């Protein structure tokens, strides 16, 4: 069997298993939690008992758990994600409208995390003394400051006082989107960049102290060549792992930042849907998150192969 | 650890900054009085282009049938018209119906205008009105307006431009409700074609109003453009377009208003930093006449809170003046009754006289303590539900808890997430173990009967099965003579205020903010049903 084909089919099998486990778990937890979407179907003032019963039957709110799960699964297999009972529109449309926003925000934050995180990590590792101390202090601050505090500070300084950036929204068109999402992406990336910086610093330090680096130096190789070929390349494995996980977790982590900057993306939709007990929306988003996670992990694995040929597909 | 301390210091600095500006604000601002409440703002003179307006959340739908809440009705009011129109001064006039007759108490006849077209250019006829109103009678359609249609027997076209509504029993509120979204008219063919997707972002609506829906991108914005063929010259929009945004976070909304990215917004509750808007020199905050009240809804049919003496005690011991000052930042008016002055749409002297004789809002601790002692219910737990992530609810809960403590009442607070809070109104399961909950409740028309009709037996919102005024309410609802009805209503109000099935706490004016760039929005509560943006333009 072609090793790549094997790799891909293993991944797909993993995706299916993880998706079933995750969707079943989320569905059952939602089912067990108290609360219902009934007020979104009836409004606050109306409904005779007969009307309420009719609505409950119409939306299958009283069907047994497995019946509802099976009905939903059947829809998925027919390519139908279902209709949101709260928003009365197709889940595909509801999510589709928000994917570009969240993708742009997460993508932007990921770029910041990767560039800034690796750069400050390397700098701290290679410049012991005050540079290292300063950067480590900065990373600790960034790691321990919650994103909403960073967000509010950024708005106060760069949007309200200086007026360089807008206060809210996601923007339209490329340049406008970049302009609108700069502050949210910075707020979202802060912790991740600091974490990646720490990992990069530790991994690089670890490599610097190893025998083969000493050997390379002793053989008279230039310092920059030692750093790039023998230190950084070896340090990349943990860095790539952490970078992948950090980026994958950004989608769910975007909730708070989306709320502070009034960017209506997948994160806030997910939280709202959970609290509204809008089952089909939650399930579709879980599906999307699982796929995203697995795709990113696959990319990480591919990068492993490129970085270290000893790792086999 | 160092980082944590720095973060704490930054947070402290932020809080300090907030407090400082808060102090500056309270020094410069006087509390709002009843005389400060207005109904309109100066009409705009020139087209302001696209006006960006914020809604407190994204509407769940634009279908008027399922729209009985702030964001939905704020948006729909400019698009979909009803048979009658609630004017900024809270009186009503004809809109799509130019004449209303009631040949007998069981019949309402609406003579429609002949010059009205939908946005697509087709003429509005009796068929459209019948199709729109009849949806309220179809259980599967799930209307939110059922309370106004409970006495309707039939809705039929009695001519190409005439609709006749027959009732099972006389009901004055039905006709009044035709000035709200309950009487909204959409194109019949459009309703049939849209099915369950009516009013969603992809399908939208087809109405007759001064603005028409151009685009609604879910999660982003909703654009309305001027309807150049609108039938009523008096309300032809001054400006070309209205762009709704959906900033739910109130701090972000206030920031966007201050930076000028948003031109205006209606607030049904004051945001925590409203002083920034009251003092802003980039815009003006206006307080408008309103039918909204901040109320503690009694929901206990058994237990201590089902005892009227406990409710009276809590009401007379609660410092409604302090609630206004502390919680509503001086933007609320202490309320004596559920129906405030703005409800007096007829027989004003009768209502004013009766209101003056109701107990005033001063704290009477001695009376409250005596009531608690007489009830023998002291010390039993009372659970009040508050809405999560609402500062107003949290603070009001704390104040009532403290008040309860001085009376020997054991008040407990249960926080319900905002997305589940609505269930308290409709789902007995959700109300289990809850004796009362806060609400920004509103009537829809200027008649105290509308606010009080909740206490009819069998009404979905009469949670404690309060029965004292049931017969009187039914009589008042059937009484066509305003003077006689006012007498009945005043009597009902006296009972309801005394027994306090719901605790009237504050009257909440509409808070309207407009940037300096624009003026002309309706200031009163009518913004939920009246084309409030028609006069918006540059000063």
Tab-separated table of C-alpha atoms in Angstrom, chain A residues 34-52 54-56 58-59 83 86-90 93-94 97-98 101 133-134 136-138 140-141 144-146 149 152-153 155-156 159-160 165-172 180 259-265 271-272 274-277, chain B residues 1-4 6-7 10-11 14 52 58-61 66 68-69 136 138-148 196-198 200-202 216-221 243 245-249 252 255-256 258-259 261-262 417-427 440-444 459-461 463:
chain	number	residue	atom	x	y	z
A	34	UNK	CA	-31.622	21.436	32.181
A	35	UNK	CA	-33.150	24.037	29.881
A	36	UNK	CA	-34.726	24.049	26.451
A	37	UNK	CA	-35.107	26.263	23.400
A	38	UNK	CA	-38.832	26.597	24.032
A	39	UNK	CA	-38.876	30.367	24.644
A	40	UNK	CA	-37.305	30.887	21.222
A	41	UNK	CA	-40.216	28.993	19.712
A	42	UNK	CA	-43.005	30.622	21.679
A	43	UNK	CA	-41.912	34.095	22.656
A	44	UNK	CA	-42.359	35.272	26.228
A	45	UNK	CA	-46.054	35.973	26.363
A	46	UNK	CA	-48.027	33.493	24.410
A	47	UNK	CA	-49.159	29.980	23.924
A	48	UNK	CA	-51.990	27.931	25.302
A	49	UNK	CA	-50.972	24.509	26.654
A	50	UNK	CA	-52.216	22.961	23.372
A	51	UNK	CA	-50.073	25.355	21.343
A	52	UNK	CA	-47.013	24.551	23.423
A	54	UNK	CA	-48.008	21.305	19.216
A	55	UNK	CA	-44.728	23.229	19.025
A	56	UNK	CA	-42.898	20.645	21.140
A	58	UNK	CA	-43.312	19.840	15.710
A	59	UNK	CA	-39.689	20.256	16.806
A	83	UNK	CA	-32.332	23.903	10.531
A	86	UNK	CA	-33.643	29.519	17.209
A	87	UNK	CA	-32.648	31.335	14.018
A	88	UNK	CA	-35.056	29.473	11.708
A	89	UNK	CA	-32.466	29.144	8.994
A	90	UNK	CA	-30.312	26.377	7.611
A	93	UNK	CA	-26.048	29.120	6.013
A	94	UNK	CA	-25.691	30.145	9.650
A	97	UNK	CA	-21.735	33.169	7.024
A	98	UNK	CA	-19.388	33.076	10.013
A	101	UNK	CA	-14.776	35.889	9.852
A	133	UNK	CA	15.249	38.484	31.178
A	134	UNK	CA	13.185	41.220	29.556
A	136	UNK	CA	10.833	36.298	29.708
A	137	UNK	CA	9.176	38.972	31.824
A	138	UNK	CA	7.154	40.096	28.838
A	140	UNK	CA	4.976	35.972	31.646
A	141	UNK	CA	2.830	39.106	31.507
A	144	UNK	CA	-1.085	35.641	32.575
A	145	UNK	CA	-3.180	38.495	31.208
A	146	UNK	CA	-6.616	37.290	30.121
A	149	UNK	CA	-8.209	42.538	29.508
A	152	UNK	CA	-10.124	46.235	26.462
A	153	UNK	CA	-6.672	47.834	26.859
A	155	UNK	CA	-9.442	49.303	22.431
A	156	UNK	CA	-8.812	52.052	24.999
A	159	UNK	CA	-9.062	52.633	19.057
A	160	UNK	CA	-10.490	55.252	21.409
A	165	UNK	CA	-8.114	51.080	14.607
A	166	UNK	CA	-11.906	50.567	14.676
A	167	UNK	CA	-13.659	49.652	17.909
A	168	UNK	CA	-15.650	46.732	16.586
A	169	UNK	CA	-16.594	44.573	13.624
A	170	UNK	CA	-14.876	42.333	11.132
A	171	UNK	CA	-14.648	44.574	8.078
A	172	UNK	CA	-15.283	43.813	4.395
A	180	UNK	CA	-10.535	45.603	11.610
A	259	UNK	CA	-17.453	39.281	22.177
A	260	UNK	CA	-15.167	42.164	23.226
A	261	UNK	CA	-14.717	43.310	19.622
A	262	UNK	CA	-18.291	42.472	18.547
A	263	UNK	CA	-17.041	40.118	15.853
A	264	UNK	CA	-19.766	37.546	15.332
A	265	UNK	CA	-17.879	34.377	14.526
A	271	UNK	CA	-21.487	29.420	23.046
A	272	UNK	CA	-24.875	30.959	22.237
A	274	UNK	CA	-25.086	25.713	23.663
A	275	UNK	CA	-26.886	28.064	26.028
A	276	UNK	CA	-29.935	28.213	23.761
A	277	UNK	CA	-29.981	24.393	23.499
B	1	UNK	CA	3.721	35.805	39.726
B	2	UNK	CA	5.248	39.088	38.686
B	3	UNK	CA	3.051	39.035	35.619
B	4	UNK	CA	-0.050	38.361	37.633
B	6	UNK	CA	1.187	43.554	36.917
B	7	UNK	CA	-2.061	42.368	35.390
B	10	UNK	CA	-3.477	47.198	35.229
B	11	UNK	CA	-6.965	46.013	36.084
B	14	UNK	CA	-8.694	50.470	34.598
B	52	UNK	CA	-25.338	53.049	11.047
B	58	UNK	CA	-29.070	40.225	16.223
B	59	UNK	CA	-32.783	39.666	15.564
B	60	UNK	CA	-33.774	36.017	15.537
B	61	UNK	CA	-36.247	36.692	12.740
B	66	UNK	CA	-42.565	35.889	16.046
B	68	UNK	CA	-42.156	40.525	20.426
B	69	UNK	CA	-38.834	41.829	21.640
B	136	UNK	CA	-52.197	34.364	14.371
B	138	UNK	CA	-53.002	28.904	13.222
B	139	UNK	CA	-51.538	26.920	16.142
B	140	UNK	CA	-48.784	25.486	13.945
B	141	UNK	CA	-47.570	28.975	12.989
B	142	UNK	CA	-46.705	29.666	16.627
B	143	UNK	CA	-47.663	33.321	17.035
B	144	UNK	CA	-46.145	35.376	19.852
B	145	UNK	CA	-49.235	37.618	19.857
B	146	UNK	CA	-51.830	35.065	20.916
B	147	UNK	CA	-53.001	37.169	23.868
B	148	UNK	CA	-54.629	39.652	21.486
B	196	UNK	CA	-41.131	28.274	7.661
B	197	UNK	CA	-38.283	30.351	6.252
B	198	UNK	CA	-40.287	33.558	6.385
B	200	UNK	CA	-34.914	34.617	8.054
B	201	UNK	CA	-31.804	36.256	6.509
B	202	UNK	CA	-32.115	34.426	3.201
B	216	UNK	CA	-29.235	40.745	5.898
B	217	UNK	CA	-25.919	39.006	6.357
B	218	UNK	CA	-26.227	36.782	9.376
B	219	UNK	CA	-23.709	37.739	12.049
B	220	UNK	CA	-22.675	40.911	10.250
B	221	UNK	CA	-25.266	43.531	9.354
B	243	UNK	CA	-27.463	49.898	8.317
B	245	UNK	CA	-25.177	46.291	13.358
B	246	UNK	CA	-25.500	43.823	16.210
B	247	UNK	CA	-23.124	44.716	19.052
B	248	UNK	CA	-24.400	42.835	22.083
B	249	UNK	CA	-21.606	43.773	24.477
B	252	UNK	CA	-18.239	47.740	23.033
B	255	UNK	CA	-17.210	52.639	22.653
B	256	UNK	CA	-18.484	52.384	19.088
B	258	UNK	CA	-18.272	57.394	21.257
B	259	UNK	CA	-15.858	56.778	18.405
B	261	UNK	CA	-18.497	54.276	14.155
B	262	UNK	CA	-22.143	53.868	15.142
B	417	UNK	CA	-28.063	32.389	31.740
B	418	UNK	CA	-29.498	35.057	29.461
B	419	UNK	CA	-30.189	32.498	26.737
B	420	UNK	CA	-32.316	30.427	29.110
B	421	UNK	CA	-33.939	33.330	30.943
B	422	UNK	CA	-36.802	33.588	28.454
B	423	UNK	CA	-37.894	30.101	29.430
B	424	UNK	CA	-38.966	31.438	32.824
B	425	UNK	CA	-41.839	33.168	31.039
B	426	UNK	CA	-43.143	30.117	29.206
B	427	UNK	CA	-41.943	26.906	30.795
B	440	UNK	CA	-38.231	44.629	31.856
B	441	UNK	CA	-41.892	44.094	31.076
B	442	UNK	CA	-43.880	46.267	28.745
B	443	UNK	CA	-47.412	46.752	27.559
B	444	UNK	CA	-47.904	47.557	23.896
B	459	UNK	CA	-53.217	33.940	31.077
B	460	UNK	CA	-49.832	32.316	30.488
B	461	UNK	CA	-48.057	35.012	32.458
B	463	UNK	CA	-47.881	32.659	37.210
